[in-house]
mmCIF file of C-alpha atoms in Angstrom:
data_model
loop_
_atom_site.group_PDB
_atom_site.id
_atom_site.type_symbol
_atom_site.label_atom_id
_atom_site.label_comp_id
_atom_site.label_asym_id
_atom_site.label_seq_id
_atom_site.Cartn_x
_atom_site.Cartn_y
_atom_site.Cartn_z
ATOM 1 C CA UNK A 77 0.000 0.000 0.000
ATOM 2 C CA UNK A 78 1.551 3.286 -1.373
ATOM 3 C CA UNK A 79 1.486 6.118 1.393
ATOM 4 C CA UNK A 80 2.903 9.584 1.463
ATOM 5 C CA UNK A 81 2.628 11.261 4.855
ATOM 6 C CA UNK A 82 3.553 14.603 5.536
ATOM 7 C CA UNK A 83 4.084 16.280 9.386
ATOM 8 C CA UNK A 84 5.545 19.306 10.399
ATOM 9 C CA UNK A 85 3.175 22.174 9.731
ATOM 10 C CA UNK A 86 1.765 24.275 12.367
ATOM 11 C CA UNK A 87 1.159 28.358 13.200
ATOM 12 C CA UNK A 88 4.168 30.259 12.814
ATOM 13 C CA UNK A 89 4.749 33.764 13.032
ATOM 14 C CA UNK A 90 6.025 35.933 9.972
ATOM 15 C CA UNK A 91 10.153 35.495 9.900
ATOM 16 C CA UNK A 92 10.068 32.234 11.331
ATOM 17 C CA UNK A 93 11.256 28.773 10.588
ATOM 18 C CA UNK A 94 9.025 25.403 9.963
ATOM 19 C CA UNK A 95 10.577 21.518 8.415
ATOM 20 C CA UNK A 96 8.379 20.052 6.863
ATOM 21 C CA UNK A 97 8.472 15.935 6.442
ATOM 22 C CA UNK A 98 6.946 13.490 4.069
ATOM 23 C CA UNK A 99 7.414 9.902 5.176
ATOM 24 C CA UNK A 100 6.920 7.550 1.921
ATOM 25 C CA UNK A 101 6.266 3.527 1.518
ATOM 26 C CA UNK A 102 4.935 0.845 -0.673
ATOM 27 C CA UNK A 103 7.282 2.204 -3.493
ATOM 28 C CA UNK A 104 10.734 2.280 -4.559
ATOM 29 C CA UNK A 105 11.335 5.942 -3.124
ATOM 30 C CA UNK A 106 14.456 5.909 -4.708
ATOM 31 C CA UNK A 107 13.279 5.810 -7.776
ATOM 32 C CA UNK A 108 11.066 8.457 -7.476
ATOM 33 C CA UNK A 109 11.044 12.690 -8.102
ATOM 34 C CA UNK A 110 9.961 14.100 -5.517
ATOM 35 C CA UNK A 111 8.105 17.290 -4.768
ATOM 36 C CA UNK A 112 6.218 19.995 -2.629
ATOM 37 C CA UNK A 113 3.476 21.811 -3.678
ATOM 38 C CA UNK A 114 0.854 23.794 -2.033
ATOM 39 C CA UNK A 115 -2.345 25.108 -2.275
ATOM 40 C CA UNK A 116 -3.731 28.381 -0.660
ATOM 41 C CA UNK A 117 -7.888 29.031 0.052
ATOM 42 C CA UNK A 118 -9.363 30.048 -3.513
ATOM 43 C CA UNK A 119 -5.962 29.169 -5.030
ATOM 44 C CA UNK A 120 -5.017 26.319 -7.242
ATOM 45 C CA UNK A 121 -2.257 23.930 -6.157
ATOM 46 C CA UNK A 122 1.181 24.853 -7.258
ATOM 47 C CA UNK A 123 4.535 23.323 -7.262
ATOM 48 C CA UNK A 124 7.016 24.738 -4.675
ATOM 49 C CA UNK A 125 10.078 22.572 -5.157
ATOM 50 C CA UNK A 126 11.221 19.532 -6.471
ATOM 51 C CA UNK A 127 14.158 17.323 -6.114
ATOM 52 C CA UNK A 128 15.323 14.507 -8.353
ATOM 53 C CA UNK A 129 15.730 10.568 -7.292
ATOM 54 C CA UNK A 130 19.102 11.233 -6.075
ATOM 55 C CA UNK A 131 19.131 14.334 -5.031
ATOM 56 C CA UNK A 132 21.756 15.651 -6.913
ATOM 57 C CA UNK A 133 19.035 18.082 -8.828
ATOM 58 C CA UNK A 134 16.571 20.646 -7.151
ATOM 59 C CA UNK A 135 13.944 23.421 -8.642
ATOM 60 C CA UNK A 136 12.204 26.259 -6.533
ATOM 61 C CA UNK A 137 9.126 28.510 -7.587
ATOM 62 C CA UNK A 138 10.662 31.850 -7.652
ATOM 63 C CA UNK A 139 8.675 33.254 -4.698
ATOM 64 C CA UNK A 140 10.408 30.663 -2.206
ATOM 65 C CA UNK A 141 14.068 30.559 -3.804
ATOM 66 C CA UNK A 142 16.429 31.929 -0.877
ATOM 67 C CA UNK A 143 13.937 30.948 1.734
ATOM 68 C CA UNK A 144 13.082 27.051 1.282
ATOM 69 C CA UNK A 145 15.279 23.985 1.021
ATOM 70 C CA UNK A 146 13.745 20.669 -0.214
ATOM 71 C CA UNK A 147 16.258 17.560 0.611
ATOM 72 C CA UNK A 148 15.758 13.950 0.986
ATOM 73 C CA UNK A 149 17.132 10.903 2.020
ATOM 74 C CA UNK A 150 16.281 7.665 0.414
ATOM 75 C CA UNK A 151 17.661 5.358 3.403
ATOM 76 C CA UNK A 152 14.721 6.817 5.104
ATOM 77 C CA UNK A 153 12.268 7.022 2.408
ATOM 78 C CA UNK A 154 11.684 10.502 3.805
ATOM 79 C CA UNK A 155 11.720 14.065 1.301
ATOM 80 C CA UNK A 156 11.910 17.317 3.717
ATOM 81 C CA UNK A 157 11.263 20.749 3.114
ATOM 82 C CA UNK A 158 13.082 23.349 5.453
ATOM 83 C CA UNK A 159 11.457 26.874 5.246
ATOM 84 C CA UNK A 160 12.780 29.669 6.458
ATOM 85 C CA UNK A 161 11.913 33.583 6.843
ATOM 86 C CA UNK A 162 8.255 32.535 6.389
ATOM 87 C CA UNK A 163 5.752 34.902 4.875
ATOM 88 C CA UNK A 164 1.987 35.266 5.436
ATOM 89 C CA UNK A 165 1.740 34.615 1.774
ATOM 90 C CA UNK A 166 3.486 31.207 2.291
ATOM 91 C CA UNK A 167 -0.005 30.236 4.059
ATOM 92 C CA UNK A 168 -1.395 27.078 2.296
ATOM 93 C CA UNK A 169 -2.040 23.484 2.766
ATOM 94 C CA UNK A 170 1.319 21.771 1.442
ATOM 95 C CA UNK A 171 1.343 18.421 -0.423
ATOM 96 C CA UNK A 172 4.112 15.635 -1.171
ATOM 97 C CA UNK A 173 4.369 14.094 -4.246
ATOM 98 C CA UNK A 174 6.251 11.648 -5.577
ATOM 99 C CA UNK A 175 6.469 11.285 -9.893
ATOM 100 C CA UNK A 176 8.143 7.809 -11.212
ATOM 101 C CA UNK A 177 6.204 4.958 -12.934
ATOM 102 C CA UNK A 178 3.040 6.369 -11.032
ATOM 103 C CA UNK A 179 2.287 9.151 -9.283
ATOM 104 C CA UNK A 180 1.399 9.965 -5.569
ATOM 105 C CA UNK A 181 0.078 12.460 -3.381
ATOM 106 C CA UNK A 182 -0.046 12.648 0.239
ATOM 107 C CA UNK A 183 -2.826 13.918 2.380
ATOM 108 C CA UNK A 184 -1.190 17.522 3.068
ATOM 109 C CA UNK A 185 0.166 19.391 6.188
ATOM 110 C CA UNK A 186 -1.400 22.814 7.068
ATOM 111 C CA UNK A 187 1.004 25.809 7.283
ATOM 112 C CA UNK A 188 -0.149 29.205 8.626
ATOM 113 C CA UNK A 189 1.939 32.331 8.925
ATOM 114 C CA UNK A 190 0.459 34.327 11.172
ATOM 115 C CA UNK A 191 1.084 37.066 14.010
#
């Protein structure tokens, strides 16, 4: 059974710091692209980073580049996204997702930015 789980979200106040985790299994996760995304309250869902199998490759949206570091590693079947000086506009539900063969999302982690 293929599962993506993501923890790690939570209220934080503008300027800080949140990590987010996705814990993956039922697939070879290091096969796999893997990516954020997230999706704001009347917004559609859009990709925030992404990281290839090995990790040797990584893409940002523009508005995060400088602020958020996506990273995995594949002994863990785990994919992490560290984000720093956080923005009320960085409010959204975020989502894993892993791209190989298939594809897979996880159930999302909520993120508010708030003071």
């Amino acid at each position: 059974q293929v599962q993506l789980v993501e923890s790690g979200g939570g209220l934080v106040q503008p300027g800080g710091s949140l990590k987010l985790s996705c814990a993956a299994s039922g697939f070879m996760f290091g096969e796999y692209v893997m990516s954020w995304h997230r999706q704001a309250p009347g917004k559609e869902r859009e990709l925030v980073a992404s990281i290839s199998s090995a990790g040797s490759s990584t893409n940002y949206v523009d508005s995060v580049k400088g602020r958020f570091t996506i990273s995995r590693v594949n002994a863990n079947n785990t994919v992490y996204l560290q984000m720093d000086n956080l923005k009320p506009e960085d409010t959204a539900v975020y989502y894993c997702r892993a791209i190989g063969s298939r594809a897979f999302w996880g159930q999302g982690t909520q993120v508010t930015v708030s003071s």
